[in-house]
Amino acid sequence: MKTATLLAWNSEFKGDLAEVLFNSIADYLSKGRTPYARLTTIVNSSGTGKSRMVDQLGTQIITVPMCLRQKREGFPFCLSLSLACLQSDSRRVPSF
């Protein structure tokens, strides 16, 4: 049985938040600015559309979304390799 989240993921994206995010990132990386790093975090309450917005943004530019949740529940699913790499000694690849 598919959950409402999985079913909604395949529906049309509504709103302009992906475009707003794109414009915000473009402004942040514009000439004349020297960003500390070319990355961002998106934080908000569960179910507010963060992952769906980033997925939609990925249709316009290359994105590398990562879910670093420690629990194995929720959506999108956590990428345990991403979390393990960030938590481990950066000079070696963690074993599973």
PDB file of N, CA and C in Angstrom:
ATOM      1  N   MET A   1       0.834  -1.173   0.000  1.00  0.00           N
ATOM      2  CA  MET A   1       0.000   0.000   0.000  1.00  0.00           C
ATOM      3  C   MET A   1       0.890   1.252   0.000  1.00  0.00           C
ATOM      4  N   LYS A   2       0.659   2.144  -0.926  1.00  0.00           N
ATOM      5  CA  LYS A   2       1.452   3.355  -1.009  1.00  0.00           C
ATOM      6  C   LYS A   2       0.896   4.422  -0.070  1.00  0.00           C
ATOM      7  N   THR A   3       1.796   5.157   0.532  1.00  0.00           N
ATOM      8  CA  THR A   3       1.359   6.224   1.425  1.00  0.00           C
ATOM      9  C   THR A   3       0.997   7.463   0.615  1.00  0.00           C
ATOM     10  N   ALA A   4       0.316   8.388   1.256  1.00  0.00           N
ATOM     11  CA  ALA A   4      -0.073   9.634   0.587  1.00  0.00           C
ATOM     12  C   ALA A   4       1.160  10.400   0.114  1.00  0.00           C
ATOM     13  N   THR A   5       2.249  10.339   0.886  1.00  0.00           N
ATOM     14  CA  THR A   5       3.478  11.043   0.500  1.00  0.00           C
ATOM     15  C   THR A   5       4.029  10.499  -0.802  1.00  0.00           C
ATOM     16  N   LEU A   6       4.107   9.189  -0.910  1.00  0.00           N
ATOM     17  CA  LEU A   6       4.631   8.586  -2.136  1.00  0.00           C
ATOM     18  C   LEU A   6       3.739   8.900  -3.332  1.00  0.00           C
ATOM     19  N   LEU A   7       2.448   8.869  -3.135  1.00  0.00           N
ATOM     20  CA  LEU A   7       1.530   9.180  -4.225  1.00  0.00           C
ATOM     21  C   LEU A   7       1.632  10.657  -4.626  1.00  0.00           C
ATOM     22  N   ALA A   8       1.751  11.536  -3.653  1.00  0.00           N
ATOM     23  CA  ALA A   8       1.832  12.971  -3.941  1.00  0.00           C
ATOM     24  C   ALA A   8       3.129  13.323  -4.657  1.00  0.00           C
ATOM     25  N   TRP A   9       4.182  12.559  -4.430  1.00  0.00           N
ATOM     26  CA  TRP A   9       5.484  12.852  -5.032  1.00  0.00           C
ATOM     27  C   TRP A   9       5.406  12.817  -6.556  1.00  0.00           C
ATOM     28  N   ASN A  10       4.513  12.017  -7.091  1.00  0.00           N
ATOM     29  CA  ASN A  10       4.380  11.899  -8.547  1.00  0.00           C
ATOM     30  C   ASN A  10       3.390  12.894  -9.146  1.00  0.00           C
ATOM     31  N   SER A  11       2.768  13.701  -8.304  1.00  0.00           N
ATOM     32  CA  SER A  11       1.830  14.699  -8.818  1.00  0.00           C
ATOM     33  C   SER A  11       2.583  15.973  -9.213  1.00  0.00           C
ATOM     34  N   GLU A  12       1.874  16.876  -9.864  1.00  0.00           N
ATOM     35  CA  GLU A  12       2.473  18.135 -10.310  1.00  0.00           C
ATOM     36  C   GLU A  12       2.909  18.972  -9.109  1.00  0.00           C
ATOM     37  N   PHE A  13       4.099  19.554  -9.208  1.00  0.00           N
ATOM     38  CA  PHE A  13       4.585  20.431  -8.146  1.00  0.00           C
ATOM     39  C   PHE A  13       3.827  21.747  -8.213  1.00  0.00           C
ATOM     40  N   LYS A  14       3.291  22.176  -7.084  1.00  0.00           N
ATOM     41  CA  LYS A  14       2.495  23.404  -7.059  1.00  0.00           C
ATOM     42  C   LYS A  14       3.257  24.496  -6.320  1.00  0.00           C
ATOM     43  N   GLY A  15       3.104  25.721  -6.797  1.00  0.00           N
ATOM     44  CA  GLY A  15       3.764  26.842  -6.146  1.00  0.00           C
ATOM     45  C   GLY A  15       5.075  27.198  -6.820  1.00  0.00           C
ATOM     46  N   ASP A  16       5.709  28.227  -6.290  1.00  0.00           N
ATOM     47  CA  ASP A  16       6.948  28.712  -6.899  1.00  0.00           C
ATOM     48  C   ASP A  16       8.142  28.631  -5.953  1.00  0.00           C
ATOM     49  N   LEU A  17       8.041  27.827  -4.895  1.00  0.00           N
ATOM     50  CA  LEU A  17       9.127  27.772  -3.921  1.00  0.00           C
ATOM     51  C   LEU A  17      10.428  27.230  -4.496  1.00  0.00           C
ATOM     52  N   ALA A  18      10.361  26.310  -5.440  1.00  0.00           N
ATOM     53  CA  ALA A  18      11.593  25.814  -6.063  1.00  0.00           C
ATOM     54  C   ALA A  18      12.272  26.933  -6.830  1.00  0.00           C
ATOM     55  N   GLU A  19      11.498  27.765  -7.483  1.00  0.00           N
ATOM     56  CA  GLU A  19      12.056  28.904  -8.211  1.00  0.00           C
ATOM     57  C   GLU A  19      12.631  29.940  -7.237  1.00  0.00           C
ATOM     58  N   VAL A  20      11.944  30.167  -6.138  1.00  0.00           N
ATOM     59  CA  VAL A  20      12.441  31.097  -5.113  1.00  0.00           C
ATOM     60  C   VAL A  20      13.760  30.583  -4.546  1.00  0.00           C
ATOM     61  N   LEU A  21      13.837  29.283  -4.272  1.00  0.00           N
ATOM     62  CA  LEU A  21      15.081  28.684  -3.784  1.00  0.00           C
ATOM     63  C   LEU A  21      16.189  28.838  -4.810  1.00  0.00           C
ATOM     64  N   PHE A  22      15.889  28.570  -6.071  1.00  0.00           N
ATOM     65  CA  PHE A  22      16.877  28.724  -7.148  1.00  0.00           C
ATOM     66  C   PHE A  22      17.396  30.164  -7.188  1.00  0.00           C
ATOM     67  N   ASN A  23      16.497  31.135  -7.148  1.00  0.00           N
ATOM     68  CA  ASN A  23      16.901  32.540  -7.201  1.00  0.00           C
ATOM     69  C   ASN A  23      17.713  32.941  -5.974  1.00  0.00           C
ATOM     70  N   SER A  24      17.372  32.404  -4.818  1.00  0.00           N
ATOM     71  CA  SER A  24      18.124  32.693  -3.596  1.00  0.00           C
ATOM     72  C   SER A  24      19.539  32.140  -3.687  1.00  0.00           C
ATOM     73  N   ILE A  25      19.666  30.921  -4.194  1.00  0.00           N
ATOM     74  CA  ILE A  25      20.994  30.319  -4.358  1.00  0.00           C
ATOM     75  C   ILE A  25      21.801  31.091  -5.393  1.00  0.00           C
ATOM     76  N   ALA A  26      21.175  31.462  -6.509  1.00  0.00           N
ATOM     77  CA  ALA A  26      21.859  32.228  -7.555  1.00  0.00           C
ATOM     78  C   ALA A  26      22.348  33.566  -7.005  1.00  0.00           C
ATOM     79  N   ASP A  27      21.527  34.219  -6.199  1.00  0.00           N
ATOM     80  CA  ASP A  27      21.927  35.492  -5.600  1.00  0.00           C
ATOM     81  C   ASP A  27      23.103  35.290  -4.648  1.00  0.00           C
ATOM     82  N   TYR A  28      23.044  34.246  -3.850  1.00  0.00           N
ATOM     83  CA  TYR A  28      24.098  33.946  -2.881  1.00  0.00           C
ATOM     84  C   TYR A  28      25.431  33.670  -3.577  1.00  0.00           C
ATOM     85  N   LEU A  29      25.377  33.044  -4.748  1.00  0.00           N
ATOM     86  CA  LEU A  29      26.595  32.680  -5.469  1.00  0.00           C
ATOM     87  C   LEU A  29      26.975  33.694  -6.553  1.00  0.00           C
ATOM     88  N   SER A  30      26.302  34.835  -6.585  1.00  0.00           N
ATOM     89  CA  SER A  30      26.566  35.820  -7.632  1.00  0.00           C
ATOM     90  C   SER A  30      27.969  36.410  -7.497  1.00  0.00           C
ATOM     91  N   LYS A  31      28.450  36.967  -8.598  1.00  0.00           N
ATOM     92  CA  LYS A  31      29.769  37.606  -8.598  1.00  0.00           C
ATOM     93  C   LYS A  31      29.776  38.741  -7.584  1.00  0.00           C
ATOM     94  N   GLY A  32      30.888  38.948  -6.988  1.00  0.00           N
ATOM     95  CA  GLY A  32      30.992  39.985  -5.973  1.00  0.00           C
ATOM     96  C   GLY A  32      30.806  39.450  -4.571  1.00  0.00           C
ATOM     97  N   ARG A  33      30.337  38.229  -4.461  1.00  0.00           N
ATOM     98  CA  ARG A  33      30.199  37.590  -3.155  1.00  0.00           C
ATOM     99  C   ARG A  33      31.222  36.477  -3.041  1.00  0.00           C
ATOM    100  N   THR A  34      31.687  36.230  -1.856  1.00  0.00           N
ATOM    101  CA  THR A  34      32.632  35.149  -1.614  1.00  0.00           C
ATOM    102  C   THR A  34      32.039  34.224  -0.559  1.00  0.00           C
ATOM    103  N   PRO A  35      31.249  33.244  -0.992  1.00  0.00           N
ATOM    104  CA  PRO A  35      30.625  32.347   0.003  1.00  0.00           C
ATOM    105  C   PRO A  35      31.668  31.473   0.692  1.00  0.00           C
ATOM    106  N   TYR A  36      31.412  31.168   1.942  1.00  0.00           N
ATOM    107  CA  TYR A  36      32.303  30.286   2.701  1.00  0.00           C
ATOM    108  C   TYR A  36      32.298  28.880   2.101  1.00  0.00           C
ATOM    109  N   ALA A  37      31.131  28.433   1.688  1.00  0.00           N
ATOM    110  CA  ALA A  37      30.993  27.107   1.082  1.00  0.00           C
ATOM    111  C   ALA A  37      29.813  27.124   0.130  1.00  0.00           C
ATOM    112  N   ARG A  38      29.855  26.261  -0.861  1.00  0.00           N
ATOM    113  CA  ARG A  38      28.766  26.190  -1.840  1.00  0.00           C
ATOM    114  C   ARG A  38      27.809  25.071  -1.450  1.00  0.00           C
ATOM    115  N   LEU A  39      27.169  25.261  -0.320  1.00  0.00           N
ATOM    116  CA  LEU A  39      26.188  24.298   0.167  1.00  0.00           C
ATOM    117  C   LEU A  39      25.168  25.042   0.998  1.00  0.00           C
ATOM    118  N   THR A  40      24.067  24.388   1.267  1.00  0.00           N
ATOM    119  CA  THR A  40      23.037  24.984   2.115  1.00  0.00           C
ATOM    120  C   THR A  40      22.297  23.885   2.863  1.00  0.00           C
ATOM    121  N   THR A  41      21.652  24.280   3.917  1.00  0.00           N
ATOM    122  CA  THR A  41      20.762  23.366   4.628  1.00  0.00           C
ATOM    123  C   THR A  41      19.351  23.943   4.551  1.00  0.00           C
ATOM    124  N   ILE A  42      18.379  23.074   4.577  1.00  0.00           N
ATOM    125  CA  ILE A  42      16.984  23.497   4.564  1.00  0.00           C
ATOM    126  C   ILE A  42      16.327  22.850   5.774  1.00  0.00           C
ATOM    127  N   VAL A  43      15.867  23.680   6.687  1.00  0.00           N
ATOM    128  CA  VAL A  43      15.307  23.191   7.943  1.00  0.00           C
ATOM    129  C   VAL A  43      13.894  23.736   8.102  1.00  0.00           C
ATOM    130  N   ASN A  44      12.964  22.858   8.413  1.00  0.00           N
ATOM    131  CA  ASN A  44      11.586  23.241   8.699  1.00  0.00           C
ATOM    132  C   ASN A  44      10.900  22.034   9.327  1.00  0.00           C
ATOM    133  N   SER A  45       9.682  22.170   9.700  1.00  0.00           N
ATOM    134  CA  SER A  45       8.925  21.083  10.328  1.00  0.00           C
ATOM    135  C   SER A  45       8.658  19.953   9.342  1.00  0.00           C
ATOM    136  N   SER A  46       8.342  18.792   9.866  1.00  0.00           N
ATOM    137  CA  SER A  46       7.995  17.645   9.033  1.00  0.00           C
ATOM    138  C   SER A  46       6.777  17.956   8.182  1.00  0.00           C
ATOM    139  N   GLY A  47       6.804  17.469   6.948  1.00  0.00           N
ATOM    140  CA  GLY A  47       5.647  17.584   6.082  1.00  0.00           C
ATOM    141  C   GLY A  47       5.450  18.938   5.429  1.00  0.00           C
ATOM    142  N   THR A  48       6.466  19.805   5.456  1.00  0.00           N
ATOM    143  CA  THR A  48       6.308  21.138   4.870  1.00  0.00           C
ATOM    144  C   THR A  48       6.774  21.215   3.419  1.00  0.00           C
ATOM    145  N   GLY A  49       7.294  20.118   2.867  1.00  0.00           N
ATOM    146  CA  GLY A  49       7.652  20.094   1.453  1.00  0.00           C
ATOM    147  C   GLY A  49       9.105  20.388   1.138  1.00  0.00           C
ATOM    148  N   LYS A  50       9.977  20.282   2.122  1.00  0.00           N
ATOM    149  CA  LYS A  50      11.406  20.568   1.903  1.00  0.00           C
ATOM    150  C   LYS A  50      12.002  19.643   0.849  1.00  0.00           C
ATOM    151  N   SER A  51      11.833  18.362   1.016  1.00  0.00           N
ATOM    152  CA  SER A  51      12.418  17.390   0.087  1.00  0.00           C
ATOM    153  C   SER A  51      11.786  17.484  -1.290  1.00  0.00           C
ATOM    154  N   ARG A  52      10.498  17.708  -1.327  1.00  0.00           N
ATOM    155  CA  ARG A  52       9.798  17.829  -2.615  1.00  0.00           C
ATOM    156  C   ARG A  52      10.281  19.065  -3.367  1.00  0.00           C
ATOM    157  N   MET A  53      10.535  20.173  -2.639  1.00  0.00           N
ATOM    158  CA  MET A  53      11.037  21.397  -3.249  1.00  0.00           C
ATOM    159  C   MET A  53      12.438  21.173  -3.827  1.00  0.00           C
ATOM    160  N   VAL A  54      13.293  20.499  -3.083  1.00  0.00           N
ATOM    161  CA  VAL A  54      14.642  20.221  -3.568  1.00  0.00           C
ATOM    162  C   VAL A  54      14.590  19.275  -4.767  1.00  0.00           C
ATOM    163  N   ASP A  55      13.693  18.300  -4.732  1.00  0.00           N
ATOM    164  CA  ASP A  55      13.523  17.402  -5.870  1.00  0.00           C
ATOM    165  C   ASP A  55      13.101  18.182  -7.113  1.00  0.00           C
ATOM    166  N   GLN A  56      12.198  19.113  -6.948  1.00  0.00           N
ATOM    167  CA  GLN A  56      11.769  19.955  -8.069  1.00  0.00           C
ATOM    168  C   GLN A  56      12.920  20.830  -8.558  1.00  0.00           C
ATOM    169  N   LEU A  57      13.699  21.378  -7.641  1.00  0.00           N
ATOM    170  CA  LEU A  57      14.869  22.171  -8.018  1.00  0.00           C
ATOM    171  C   LEU A  57      15.839  21.333  -8.847  1.00  0.00           C
ATOM    172  N   GLY A  58      15.919  20.046  -8.529  1.00  0.00           N
ATOM    173  CA  GLY A  58      16.791  19.136  -9.259  1.00  0.00           C
ATOM    174  C   GLY A  58      16.410  18.938 -10.709  1.00  0.00           C
ATOM    175  N   THR A  59      15.222  19.383 -11.096  1.00  0.00           N
ATOM    176  CA  THR A  59      14.854  19.327 -12.515  1.00  0.00           C
ATOM    177  C   THR A  59      15.457  20.498 -13.284  1.00  0.00           C
ATOM    178  N   GLN A  60      15.977  21.497 -12.561  1.00  0.00           N
ATOM    179  CA  GLN A  60      16.564  22.684 -13.187  1.00  0.00           C
ATOM    180  C   GLN A  60      18.088  22.724 -13.087  1.00  0.00           C
ATOM    181  N   ILE A  61      18.628  22.278 -11.964  1.00  0.00           N
ATOM    182  CA  ILE A  61      20.079  22.295 -11.743  1.00  0.00           C
ATOM    183  C   ILE A  61      20.505  20.990 -11.082  1.00  0.00           C
ATOM    184  N   ILE A  62      21.777  20.725 -11.106  1.00  0.00           N
ATOM    185  CA  ILE A  62      22.293  19.516 -10.458  1.00  0.00           C
ATOM    186  C   ILE A  62      22.209  19.709  -8.948  1.00  0.00           C
ATOM    187  N   THR A  63      21.609  18.766  -8.285  1.00  0.00           N
ATOM    188  CA  THR A  63      21.512  18.800  -6.824  1.00  0.00           C
ATOM    189  C   THR A  63      22.021  17.487  -6.257  1.00  0.00           C
ATOM    190  N   VAL A  64      22.492  17.527  -5.030  1.00  0.00           N
ATOM    191  CA  VAL A  64      22.914  16.328  -4.315  1.00  0.00           C
ATOM    192  C   VAL A  64      22.189  16.338  -2.963  1.00  0.00           C
ATOM    193  N   PRO A  65      20.923  15.948  -2.966  1.00  0.00           N
ATOM    194  CA  PRO A  65      20.177  15.962  -1.703  1.00  0.00           C
ATOM    195  C   PRO A  65      20.584  14.795  -0.809  1.00  0.00           C
ATOM    196  N   MET A  66      20.671  15.056   0.481  1.00  0.00           N
ATOM    197  CA  MET A  66      21.006  14.016   1.452  1.00  0.00           C
ATOM    198  C   MET A  66      20.093  14.144   2.654  1.00  0.00           C
ATOM    199  N   CYS A  67      19.545  13.059   3.085  1.00  0.00           N
ATOM    200  CA  CYS A  67      18.749  13.018   4.302  1.00  0.00           C
ATOM    201  C   CYS A  67      19.625  12.379   5.374  1.00  0.00           C
ATOM    202  N   LEU A  68      19.882  13.110   6.431  1.00  0.00           N
ATOM    203  CA  LEU A  68      20.816  12.624   7.450  1.00  0.00           C
ATOM    204  C   LEU A  68      20.120  12.194   8.737  1.00  0.00           C
ATOM    205  N   ARG A  69      18.852  11.870   8.641  1.00  0.00           N
ATOM    206  CA  ARG A  69      18.078  11.412   9.785  1.00  0.00           C
ATOM    207  C   ARG A  69      18.688  10.123  10.336  1.00  0.00           C
ATOM    208  N   GLN A  70      18.781  10.020  11.636  1.00  0.00           N
ATOM    209  CA  GLN A  70      19.354   8.816  12.220  1.00  0.00           C
ATOM    210  C   GLN A  70      18.351   7.680  12.316  1.00  0.00           C
ATOM    211  N   LYS A  71      17.078   8.011  12.396  1.00  0.00           N
ATOM    212  CA  LYS A  71      16.048   6.969  12.460  1.00  0.00           C
ATOM    213  C   LYS A  71      15.780   6.430  11.066  1.00  0.00           C
ATOM    214  N   ARG A  72      15.324   5.218  10.963  1.00  0.00           N
ATOM    215  CA  ARG A  72      15.027   4.598   9.678  1.00  0.00           C
ATOM    216  C   ARG A  72      13.555   4.750   9.306  1.00  0.00           C
ATOM    217  N   GLU A  73      12.937   5.798   9.769  1.00  0.00           N
ATOM    218  CA  GLU A  73      11.537   6.039   9.439  1.00  0.00           C
ATOM    219  C   GLU A  73      11.426   7.390   8.764  1.00  0.00           C
ATOM    220  N   GLY A  74      10.283   7.651   8.183  1.00  0.00           N
ATOM    221  CA  GLY A  74      10.071   8.929   7.518  1.00  0.00           C
ATOM    222  C   GLY A  74      10.391   8.859   6.031  1.00  0.00           C
ATOM    223  N   PHE A  75      10.145   9.969   5.372  1.00  0.00           N
ATOM    224  CA  PHE A  75      10.379  10.056   3.933  1.00  0.00           C
ATOM    225  C   PHE A  75      10.953  11.428   3.644  1.00  0.00           C
ATOM    226  N   PRO A  76      11.954  11.570   2.808  1.00  0.00           N
ATOM    227  CA  PRO A  76      12.595  10.495   2.062  1.00  0.00           C
ATOM    228  C   PRO A  76      13.454   9.642   2.988  1.00  0.00           C
ATOM    229  N   PHE A  77      13.813   8.492   2.492  1.00  0.00           N
ATOM    230  CA  PHE A  77      14.579   7.563   3.290  1.00  0.00           C
ATOM    231  C   PHE A  77      15.989   8.103   3.522  1.00  0.00           C
ATOM    232  N   CYS A  78      16.516   7.805   4.680  1.00  0.00           N
ATOM    233  CA  CYS A  78      17.850   8.269   5.042  1.00  0.00           C
ATOM    234  C   CYS A  78      18.904   7.500   4.250  1.00  0.00           C
ATOM    235  N   LEU A  79      19.919   8.214   3.804  1.00  0.00           N
ATOM    236  CA  LEU A  79      21.041   7.581   3.117  1.00  0.00           C
ATOM    237  C   LEU A  79      22.092   7.259   4.164  1.00  0.00           C
ATOM    238  N   SER A  80      22.102   6.039   4.663  1.00  0.00           N
ATOM    239  CA  SER A  80      22.991   5.684   5.769  1.00  0.00           C
ATOM    240  C   SER A  80      24.457   5.882   5.395  1.00  0.00           C
ATOM    241  N   LEU A  81      24.816   5.718   4.122  1.00  0.00           N
ATOM    242  CA  LEU A  81      26.192   5.929   3.706  1.00  0.00           C
ATOM    243  C   LEU A  81      26.579   7.392   3.871  1.00  0.00           C
ATOM    244  N   SER A  82      25.701   8.317   3.513  1.00  0.00           N
ATOM    245  CA  SER A  82      25.977   9.751   3.676  1.00  0.00           C
ATOM    246  C   SER A  82      26.197  10.091   5.140  1.00  0.00           C
ATOM    247  N   LEU A  83      25.319   9.615   5.991  1.00  0.00           N
ATOM    248  CA  LEU A  83      25.431   9.892   7.415  1.00  0.00           C
ATOM    249  C   LEU A  83      26.699   9.280   7.979  1.00  0.00           C
ATOM    250  N   ALA A  84      26.995   8.047   7.605  1.00  0.00           N
ATOM    251  CA  ALA A  84      28.185   7.373   8.116  1.00  0.00           C
ATOM    252  C   ALA A  84      29.460   8.080   7.667  1.00  0.00           C
ATOM    253  N   CYS A  85      29.496   8.551   6.437  1.00  0.00           N
ATOM    254  CA  CYS A  85      30.685   9.252   5.940  1.00  0.00           C
ATOM    255  C   CYS A  85      30.906  10.555   6.686  1.00  0.00           C
ATOM    256  N   LEU A  86      29.840  11.259   6.994  1.00  0.00           N
ATOM    257  CA  LEU A  86      29.980  12.526   7.695  1.00  0.00           C
ATOM    258  C   LEU A  86      30.337  12.337   9.161  1.00  0.00           C
ATOM    259  N   GLN A  87      29.977  11.207   9.725  1.00  0.00           N
ATOM    260  CA  GLN A  87      30.263  10.950  11.131  1.00  0.00           C
ATOM    261  C   GLN A  87      31.618  10.280  11.336  1.00  0.00           C
ATOM    262  N   SER A  88      32.197   9.734  10.291  1.00  0.00           N
ATOM    263  CA  SER A  88      33.427   8.963  10.440  1.00  0.00           C
ATOM    264  C   SER A  88      34.660   9.826  10.229  1.00  0.00           C
ATOM    265  N   ASP A  89      35.805   9.234  10.431  1.00  0.00           N
ATOM    266  CA  ASP A  89      37.080   9.873  10.138  1.00  0.00           C
ATOM    267  C   ASP A  89      37.111  10.153   8.640  1.00  0.00           C
ATOM    268  N   SER A  90      37.317  11.383   8.234  1.00  0.00           N
ATOM    269  CA  SER A  90      37.223  11.754   6.824  1.00  0.00           C
ATOM    270  C   SER A  90      38.314  11.132   5.968  1.00  0.00           C
ATOM    271  N   ARG A  91      39.304  10.501   6.561  1.00  0.00           N
ATOM    272  CA  ARG A  91      40.398   9.901   5.785  1.00  0.00           C
ATOM    273  C   ARG A  91      40.135   8.459   5.381  1.00  0.00           C
ATOM    274  N   ARG A  92      39.029   7.905   5.840  1.00  0.00           N
ATOM    275  CA  ARG A  92      38.742   6.516   5.483  1.00  0.00           C
ATOM    276  C   ARG A  92      37.250   6.332   5.234  1.00  0.00           C
ATOM    277  N   VAL A  93      36.919   5.350   4.441  1.00  0.00           N
ATOM    278  CA  VAL A  93      35.511   5.042   4.138  1.00  0.00           C
ATOM    279  C   VAL A  93      35.003   4.092   5.196  1.00  0.00           C
ATOM    280  N   PRO A  94      33.848   4.362   5.765  1.00  0.00           N
ATOM    281  CA  PRO A  94      33.328   3.478   6.811  1.00  0.00           C
ATOM    282  C   PRO A  94      32.955   2.107   6.271  1.00  0.00           C
ATOM    283  N   SER A  95      33.085   1.100   7.110  1.00  0.00           N
ATOM    284  CA  SER A  95      32.680  -0.251   6.717  1.00  0.00           C
ATOM    285  C   SER A  95      31.275  -0.504   7.235  1.00  0.00           C
ATOM    286  N   PHE A  96      30.535  -1.330   6.493  1.00  0.00           N
ATOM    287  CA  PHE A  96      29.156  -1.642   6.888  1.00  0.00           C
ATOM    288  C   PHE A  96      29.014  -3.108   7.157  1.00  0.00           C
TER     289      PHE A  96
END
